[in-house]
Amino acid sequence: MSSINRRAQQRNLEIISNKKVGAYHHMVLAAGDMAQHCSAGNFVAVSVGGTGSSMILRRAFAIYRASDRGQYGGTIELVIAPQGQGSRWLTSLDIHDVVDIVGPLGTSFGIPTEPASALLVGGGYGSAPLFGLAEVLKERGCRVDMVLGASSAGKIYAPLEGKRSVNSLTITTEDGGAGIKGRVTQVLPDLIEKHGIEIIYSCGPMPMIAAIEEISFKAGLVHQCAVEEAMACGIGICMTCVLPVRDPDGVIKMTRSCIDGPVMDGSRVIWDSLRKVPLGTWGFDG
Amino acid sequence: MSSINRRAQQRNLEIISNKKVGAYHHMVLAAGDMAQHCSAGNFVAVSVGGTGSSMILRRAFAIYRASDRGQYGGTIELVIAPQGQGSRWLTSLDIHDVVDIVGPLGTSFGIPTEPASALLVGGGYGSAPLFGLAEVLKERGCRVDMVLGASSAGKIYAPLEGKRSVNSLTITTEDGGAGIKGRVTQVLPDLIEKHGIEIIYSCGPMPMIAAIEEISFKAGLVHQCAVEEAMACGIGICMTCVLPVRDPDGVIKMTRSCIDGPVMDGSRVIWDSLRKVPLGTWGFDG
Amino acid sequence: MDKQYQAFDPRCRFGRKSFPSPIFTASGCAGSGKELSQFIGLDELGAVVTKSISVKPRSGRATPRMAETPSGMLNSIGLQGPGIDQFLAEDIPWLIANDARVIVSISGETIEEYASLARKLRGVPGISGIEVNISCPNVENRGMVFACDPVASKLVVESVRRNIGGELPTIVKLSPDVTDLVAIAGEVIAAGADGLALINTLLGMAIDIDNMRPKLAGMTGGLSGPAIRPVAVRAIYQVHAAFKGIPILGMGGVASGRDALELIMAGASAIAVGTANFGDPTAVIKVKSELIELLKERGFNSVASAVGVAHEK
Amino acid sequence: MDKQYQAFDPRCRFGRKSFPSPIFTASGCAGSGKELSQFIGLDELGAVVTKSISVKPRSGRATPRMAETPSGMLNSIGLQGPGIDQFLAEDIPWLIANDARVIVSISGETIEEYASLARKLRGVPGISGIEVNISCPNVENRGMVFACDPVASKLVVESVRRNIGGELPTIVKLSPDVTDLVAIAGEVIAAGADGLALINTLLGMAIDIDNMRPKLAGMTGGLSGPAIRPVAVRAIYQVHAAFKGIPILGMGGVASGRDALELIMAGASAIAVGTANFGDPTAVIKVKSELIELLKERGFNSVASAVGVAHEK
Ligand SMILES: Cc1cc2nc3c(=O)[nH]c(=O)nc-3n(C[C@H](O)[C@H](O)[C@H](O)COP(=O)(O)OP(=O)(O)OC[C@H]3O[C@@H](n4cnc5c(N)ncnc54)[C@H](O)[C@@H]3O)c2cc1C
Ligand SMILES: Cc1cc2nc3c(=O)[nH]c(=O)nc-3n(C[C@H](O)[C@H](O)[C@H](O)COP(=O)(O)OP(=O)(O)OC[C@H]3O[C@@H](n4cnc5c(N)ncnc54)[C@H](O)[C@@H]3O)c2cc1C
Ligand SMILES: Cc1cc2nc3c(=O)[nH]c(=O)nc-3n(C[C@H](O)[C@H](O)[C@H](O)COP(=O)(O)O)c2cc1C
Ligand SMILES: Cc1cc2nc3c(=O)[nH]c(=O)nc-3n(C[C@H](O)[C@H](O)[C@H](O)COP(=O)(O)O)c2cc1C
Ligand code: FES
Ligand code: FES
């Protein structure tokens, strides 16, 4: 039985900054000691809408950065795309407003024990957890190259201080508004060869991750990805957030991405059966 | 067929003041030309909870004052008791927040064509519409005496400027915390006699109005009361806000308090059948 | 032809009648029409569906008649109304004079009452259809609601069809509170319904924990509003899947163009807006313009072409 | 004795078992118990009602398995679970070791599967009851849900009772999606149910208006959360009115002590919290303490004394 992140807590956190950056909002929360328990790849589950809201489920957000020192004590930072009702409510909040947060949740990116050459690939707000990861990898002596892609320039989230922690940053946009016109996957093979990449970390839309896994597999690399499935609870009790994953014994199981993820071994996910139950899955009954 | 207040409009109004006064909040809204259409006794229907709220129905509030001049153009003032979810949301709003309001709605207090001696009786926030009424009556040369009652002192709403427009003000509280200990009805017979009252205006809880009607009937007076029934729409389309009222032809009908009220002739309401359908009501089928 | 110059066709059709807009008011949620006309032009609606009218005047139930619930409300009005004669003398002429198309909703306590209402409506000039509200207790069968009983439902519809003639479309309004909605839909279609109205309210209750009694004088009431939309979508989807050719007037929690489109994609040919009118007197107009915008954005050039698209593979 | 010194009795009873708290977790809404135990002490609950367990392991349905709706959500998990054997080997011992009382929810596709689950559970040490989830498709009868069919419901309960023995209380969980809930309740009570669980989810659907398909992979799903509370209150009220002696585990949209009290006053002897756990992992604890506070404020000195008070005149 897998289990929930043991450091998870429920807390009311005060917003200390909420700024629009391109298509996103960068939000900083005074998180006290919650911050020191966060690892790159973890997420938080945020209650939205306030009292009397018709939205009854939490929303998951990747932790962009967590820092346990500074003026406000520990802080947690999020990068939020105002998409639907919940995220729009959240991004409309003011400084000093308080949000109900459960975190840190989920698995985190595994860090190589020996220095290695790592490629970090993010799509849209999927870049968020990669900057914290880059810092950790650099501290461990890794080479870190980064590729960020989005449909347009405004949807690339790449703050200055983030850029400092990588050896190279390649940007792709589908409309060509910034960097190379196209998708992240177009530039990966060259970068892998050029920088002698040994491990890929990815976060972004599921089709992007699936395409990265294909490249990673062909190149014989390790691929750690942060997946995103619709989550009702974020803490492992609802069984909505599953995807088909091959376990170490080779058995395919519908696996919860909130507690056995979001960070998973890309080679174990059955990418061609996403949103399906593949034939042969344990307990397959359809 | 009775019909909705012809001056009703739907508008987004800005809050220009929201102050706690005793147990209530006094709220001022920039109302533009809506203000000039309001008469004493009218109410507004306010949308509560904001986008994504689980509260789907408007809340009715008596118009405390409406003024069509001043720094902000026209203004409408409300006196709101934070009771349940909707009123608490409303009273928690800040200056410059905007509320969706439909108004003015409902009937207004009838004004005597000749100067008369009037007694205004309010219970709790029921005092709200009486101050505006008092001003109008004074302008018409009436003598105006007022009685306000509540369970405790904090629930008496009687602002200074309001007091100026009445000849006398009597206060009763059930706990004796202010004025006379007891209920408004205890002091009415004496006041009626002392001031030669010819007409009673009342607003407050339904049992209070019923008791006033009994006194008024015995004394042979005219009694205009503002009733309060749970309203889903406020504009006459849902049929939830009815009470049994005898029409001019003597027929008892379940009558909408939002468009044939809130101000009604107290002698026409079948007070002993409130919340019932009295035998003999038109279309009685039970 | 350039998409933006292509005319958009908002019409819908029930039986022999075509309606110029897909947005209607739901029965019992627009007063007599007059009240709402202060906020919206009634001619902008597909039709006003009147409150359900009975043979005799009805006082309706005692109060409280409503309770707000999360994203919904309960009501127990008890079909208060003036009876068919006064209704035909006063409400109908006013509506017609004010350019509203009118669908008359009828309710009875016996099959004969439905027949008699149909006879009175047959030949009334200016009305565009009948909605048969069968969510009423059948006094001849221990008060069991007609809509819960396939046989009684069928008998009501047959008798209405016999008495109304072939001109006026007969739309039958079903209750979702049944084990097998598709079976009941099948019965009323076999009995001659030209269309179905889905869904009526769900039976619900709320209790006041302070006075420790049901909040409504009538104890139970009908649950409506956004809370029930998923039930409406399911009901419409199931019935449309079973009877593709029968137009459905969809309703249940529609408060925006997105909601309306959801019901249309499930299989509704037109939409009635009920409870949302209470929260916003101009709701129908907003729903209509939002809906048409959303349809155009998705490349539809008519409402009809979006009906039931969620069924396609 | 002064009211504030009077001990408050929070217990409830199903069959031969007494539970120290009236607040349970609802089936399928607490994972294996382990996940929630990080936020709350499981021993504070009346019991953990497990997710419904099947004879064999089940993968459950494809995703998306959920959609948020106004004040509610739809789910279509498809009873994903490890099967009874692994469940008895792993989940149950963990729960017992962690001081949780356990009610095992069972689900089958045939009457024989229910019987076989009951046999496996008979004599398992440490469990406090069985909840029979009959909202499952009956493969022997064209997939018609057991709970929609009085005869099938009765047969399931009879076979469970026969196999489980008299020790463990058998609580039968009913679906509100039926024409006559009281009739079905009557059947399962006659078949030997010690208690009823009311209500399971309502069948609903949501459509994604962008990709124009149902939001759930399983097309329809179960509607839960505050949106359905009025239906739960009504169902509990009706069934309690008809069968005063049968304890009801009430559920459906409970997210606060006030909600719990509403269901108790309608006739529930205990309350299960489902969807609210997703929005707030400590929901059960808040519901419990708020409920007890509200009861005390109203002068009740036990949960039992408030059960069904809304029925009194
Ligand atoms: C592990 C994880 C990490 C995430 N990290 C971020 C992040 O860093 N920044 C960010 O902006 N968003 C992130 N999201 C998406 C976020 O949780 C919300 O789903 C998104 O903000 C849309 O919610 P809404 O309330 O605005 O939309 P609504 O339309 O109101 O959402 C309705 C429901 O659908 C679900 N839903 C809608 N879109 C998605 C989606 N793309 N993925 C999963 N569920 C969805 C919502 O969670 C909600 O339950 C993450 C999601 C997951 C699962
Ligand atoms: C004509 C009229 C004038 C009013 N004037 C005022 C006023 O000047 N100041 C003021 O504070 N309040 C006034 N009210 C009461 C007000 O409309 C709300 O009912 C009250 O604020 C409670 O709403 P809530 O959202 O806080 O409570 P909730 O418990 O959330 O309300 C739930 C539902 O019950 C209804 N309801 C609850 N209590 C009452 C009540 N006492 N009367 C009618 N419906 C009720 C609400 O309107 C709402 O639909 C008036 C009501 C009416 C009908
Ligand atoms: C106050 C009220 C009164 C209603 N009266 C009727 C009625 O007279 N006849 C009828 O068929 N349906 C009646 N209904 C049901 C609505 O027409 C509609 O089917 C239901 O409310 C669902 O739609 P909604 O969620 O948009 O309100 C009434 C609903 C409400 C809320
Ligand atoms: C995600 C989810 C899974 C559920 N799984 C089960 C189940 O396995 N067995 C069962 O009897 N009920 C199941 N239910 C129904 C709940 O136990 C409960 O009856 C229903 O959700 C109403 O309560 P609520 O509104 O508090 O959630 C499930 C509900 C949800 C939301
Ligand atoms: S989100 Fe609930 S189990 Fe993963
Ligand atoms: S409040 Fe709707 S008719 Fe009066």
XYZ file of N, CA and C in Angstrom, chain A residues 164-271:
324
model
N 19.033 31.823 -13.847
C 20.395 31.782 -13.323
C 20.837 30.386 -12.929
N 19.866 29.545 -12.571
C 20.270 28.238 -12.051
C 20.427 27.175 -13.135
N 20.357 27.580 -14.400
C 20.537 26.566 -15.452
C 21.733 26.914 -16.342
N 22.320 25.873 -16.930
C 23.457 26.092 -17.831
C 23.008 26.628 -19.180
N 21.852 26.140 -19.631
C 21.328 26.701 -20.876
C 19.818 26.655 -20.814
N 19.181 27.593 -21.496
C 17.724 27.625 -21.545
C 17.280 27.760 -22.990
N 16.523 26.794 -23.467
C 15.983 26.847 -24.821
C 14.478 27.057 -24.715
N 13.971 27.969 -25.515
C 12.538 28.237 -25.474
C 11.919 27.900 -26.825
N 10.761 27.259 -26.775
C 10.021 27.010 -28.017
C 8.592 27.527 -27.829
N 8.061 28.128 -28.893
C 6.637 28.503 -28.861
C 5.992 28.029 -30.157
N 4.758 27.617 -30.030
C 4.087 27.073 -31.216
C 3.839 28.157 -32.262
N 3.611 29.398 -31.776
C 3.377 30.473 -32.740
C 4.661 31.222 -33.106
N 5.780 30.770 -32.558
C 7.054 31.419 -32.893
C 7.252 32.777 -32.247
N 6.390 33.135 -31.291
C 6.462 34.447 -30.650
C 7.702 34.631 -29.785
N 8.317 33.553 -29.382
C 9.577 33.637 -28.628
C 10.349 32.359 -28.909
N 11.660 32.442 -28.911
C 12.513 31.271 -29.113
C 12.251 30.596 -30.447
N 12.417 29.286 -30.440
C 12.259 28.491 -31.657
C 10.786 28.204 -31.896
N 10.361 28.324 -33.127
C 8.960 28.031 -33.443
C 8.773 26.515 -33.498
N 7.858 26.012 -32.684
C 7.616 24.576 -32.686
C 7.384 24.064 -31.283
N 7.583 22.760 -31.122
C 7.340 22.130 -29.830
C 8.645 21.724 -29.166
N 8.585 21.538 -27.857
C 9.801 21.171 -27.121
C 10.454 19.919 -27.699
N 9.597 18.988 -28.114
C 10.140 17.698 -28.549
C 11.057 17.824 -29.771
N 10.830 18.895 -30.587
C 11.686 19.077 -31.761
C 13.152 19.305 -31.390
N 13.348 20.007 -30.271
C 14.721 20.392 -29.928
C 15.415 19.367 -29.031
N 14.656 18.425 -28.488
C 15.249 17.512 -27.506
C 16.387 16.652 -28.056
N 16.186 15.962 -29.193
C 17.250 15.038 -29.644
C 18.607 15.730 -29.757
N 18.647 16.913 -30.351
C 19.917 17.639 -30.482
C 20.522 17.972 -29.124
N 19.662 18.485 -28.229
C 20.172 18.872 -26.909
C 20.714 17.670 -26.154
N 20.005 16.548 -26.268
C 20.432 15.325 -25.578
C 21.837 14.945 -26.040
N 22.019 15.038 -27.352
C 23.327 14.662 -27.879
C 24.392 15.680 -27.484
N 24.047 16.941 -27.717
C 25.010 18.013 -27.488
C 25.532 18.056 -26.043
N 24.591 17.885 -25.066
C 25.008 18.028 -23.665
C 25.234 16.686 -22.979
N 25.181 15.619 -23.728
C 25.401 14.301 -23.122
C 24.436 14.019 -21.972
N 23.149 14.279 -22.248
C 22.126 14.151 -21.197
C 22.016 12.705 -20.707
N 21.930 12.590 -19.367
C 21.770 11.255 -18.773
C 20.376 11.054 -18.168
N 19.746 12.171 -17.781
C 18.423 12.055 -17.151
C 17.543 13.209 -17.608
N 16.266 12.890 -17.870
C 15.305 13.926 -18.249
C 14.269 14.073 -17.142
N 13.979 15.307 -16.797
C 12.876 15.617 -15.886
C 11.852 16.406 -16.688
N 10.573 16.054 -16.551
C 9.582 16.802 -17.326
C 8.339 17.112 -16.507
N 7.685 18.165 -16.898
C 6.423 18.562 -16.265
C 5.648 19.390 -17.276
N 4.389 19.040 -17.477
C 3.586 19.777 -18.453
C 2.407 18.929 -18.886
N 1.777 19.324 -19.985
C 0.612 18.567 -20.457
C 0.977 17.111 -20.739
N 0.016 16.226 -20.526
C 0.276 14.798 -20.656
C 0.761 14.397 -22.050
N 0.195 14.942 -23.131
C 0.699 14.525 -24.457
C 2.167 14.911 -24.637
N 2.577 16.046 -24.062
C 3.968 16.447 -24.139
C 4.847 15.431 -23.404
N 4.422 15.049 -22.218
C 5.234 14.104 -21.449
C 5.342 12.771 -22.191
N 4.210 12.360 -22.789
C 4.220 11.099 -23.534
C 5.242 11.168 -24.666
N 5.274 12.301 -25.368
C 6.213 12.443 -26.490
C 7.659 12.467 -25.986
N 7.865 13.081 -24.832
C 9.215 13.116 -24.253
C 9.666 11.700 -23.882
N 8.718 10.934 -23.317
C 9.079 9.569 -22.932
C 9.536 8.769 -24.151
N 8.900 9.000 -25.275
C 9.276 8.282 -26.487
C 10.725 8.589 -26.862
N 11.060 9.874 -26.809
C 12.434 10.293 -27.124
C 13.406 9.736 -26.091
N 13.022 9.856 -24.829
C 13.880 9.396 -23.736
C 14.142 7.893 -23.848
N 13.099 7.160 -24.176
C 13.211 5.703 -24.314
C 14.195 5.354 -25.425
N 13.993 6.023 -26.583
C 14.887 5.755 -27.722
C 16.325 6.038 -27.373
N 16.522 7.113 -26.568
C 17.888 7.501 -26.222
C 18.416 6.708 -25.030
N 17.566 5.854 -24.470
C 17.996 5.023 -23.344
C 18.221 5.793 -22.058
N 17.443 6.875 -21.858
C 17.653 7.721 -20.674
C 16.648 7.417 -19.574
N 16.996 7.881 -18.375
C 16.030 7.890 -17.275
C 15.119 9.103 -17.460
N 13.835 8.926 -17.210
C 12.889 10.036 -17.394
C 11.942 10.113 -16.197
N 12.083 11.179 -15.437
C 11.152 11.409 -14.326
C 10.184 12.503 -14.742
N 8.894 12.191 -14.668
C 7.905 13.172 -15.116
C 6.901 13.462 -14.013
N 6.396 14.678 -14.002
C 5.307 15.039 -13.080
C 4.018 15.050 -13.890
N 3.130 14.111 -13.604
C 1.906 13.965 -14.392
C 0.798 14.859 -13.837
N -0.248 15.042 -14.613
C -1.378 15.872 -14.166
C -2.689 15.204 -14.550
N -3.332 14.592 -13.572
C -4.653 14.010 -13.784
C -5.642 14.775 -12.901
N -6.895 14.869 -13.334
C -7.897 15.566 -12.521
C -7.983 14.912 -11.145
N -7.861 15.719 -10.115
C -7.847 15.222 -8.738
C -9.005 15.805 -7.944
N -9.734 14.937 -7.258
C -10.803 15.455 -6.404
C -10.314 15.720 -4.994
N -9.345 14.948 -4.501
C -8.948 15.110 -3.100
C -7.475 15.461 -2.910
N -6.598 14.915 -3.738
C -5.172 15.177 -3.604
C -4.480 14.389 -2.518
N -5.252 13.634 -1.720
C -4.640 12.927 -0.591
C -4.868 11.414 -0.626
N -5.288 10.909 -1.768
C -5.348 9.457 -1.912
C -6.627 8.782 -1.489
N -7.699 9.560 -1.237
C -8.899 8.902 -0.719
C -10.041 8.778 -1.721
N -9.919 9.324 -2.920
C -11.077 9.329 -3.826
C -10.925 8.441 -5.055
N -9.699 8.065 -5.417
C -9.441 7.196 -6.568
C -9.833 7.815 -7.910
N -9.837 9.147 -8.011
C -10.189 9.735 -9.304
C -8.965 9.978 -10.182
N -7.778 10.071 -9.583
C -6.602 10.633 -10.258
C -5.683 9.573 -10.837
N -6.246 8.421 -11.173
C -5.398 7.284 -11.527
C -4.917 7.308 -12.981
N -3.851 6.610 -13.202
C -3.408 6.306 -14.572
C -2.724 4.939 -14.562
N -2.671 4.305 -15.733
C -2.124 2.945 -15.759
C -0.601 2.971 -15.662
N -0.074 2.314 -14.652
C 1.369 2.309 -14.407
C 1.812 0.867 -14.159
N 2.931 0.496 -14.754
C 3.475 -0.843 -14.550
C 4.284 -0.831 -13.252
N 3.947 -1.710 -12.331
C 4.667 -1.685 -11.063
C 5.960 -2.504 -11.188
N 6.818 -2.498 -10.157
C 8.122 -3.163 -10.283
C 7.999 -4.645 -10.635
N 6.869 -5.272 -10.288
C 6.692 -6.682 -10.652
C 6.146 -6.846 -12.067
N 6.005 -5.735 -12.798
C 5.519 -5.836 -14.167
C 4.010 -5.843 -14.288
N 3.302 -5.679 -13.169
C 1.842 -5.682 -13.209
C 1.340 -4.260 -13.454
N 0.413 -4.110 -14.404
C -0.159 -2.780 -14.652
C -1.293 -2.538 -13.664
N -1.196 -1.424 -12.967
C -2.253 -1.077 -12.012
C -2.719 0.341 -12.253
N -4.000 0.596 -11.971
C -4.514 1.956 -12.031
C -4.008 2.644 -10.764
N -3.059 3.562 -10.947
C -2.261 4.076 -9.841
C -2.590 5.534 -9.566
N -2.748 5.878 -8.306
C -3.103 7.247 -7.941
C -1.956 8.215 -8.182
N -2.218 9.232 -8.981
C -1.151 10.189 -9.259
C -0.966 11.185 -8.123
N -1.862 11.190 -7.143
C -1.689 12.153 -6.045
C -0.782 11.612 -4.956
N -0.706 10.288 -4.836
C 0.198 9.796 -3.789
C 1.333 8.945 -4.354
N 1.119 8.291 -5.479
C 2.231 7.621 -6.156
C 2.807 8.533 -7.231
N 2.308 9.739 -7.298
C 2.777 10.776 -8.195
C 2.722 12.060 -7.423
N 2.787 13.222 -8.032
C 2.788 13.415 -9.479
C 4.081 12.949 -10.152
N 5.210 12.899 -9.397
C 6.445 12.503 -10.059
C 6.500 10.983 -10.179
N 6.664 10.515 -11.387
C 6.693 9.080 -11.662
C 7.842 8.788 -12.606
N 8.187 7.542 -12.660
C 9.173 7.073 -13.632
C 8.461 7.005 -14.990
N 8.872 7.835 -15.918
C 8.183 7.943 -17.204
C 8.085 6.629 -17.943
N 9.019 5.738 -17.708
C 9.026 4.483 -18.461
C 7.994 3.495 -17.933
N 7.433 3.786 -16.762
C 6.464 2.852 -16.195
C 5.023 3.191 -16.586
N 4.794 4.435 -16.982
C 3.431 4.846 -17.345
C 3.083 4.258 -18.711
N 1.869 3.727 -18.832
C 1.446 3.142 -20.109
C 0.868 4.266 -20.961
N 1.753 4.993 -21.630
C 1.348 6.236 -22.282
C 0.337 6.026 -23.402
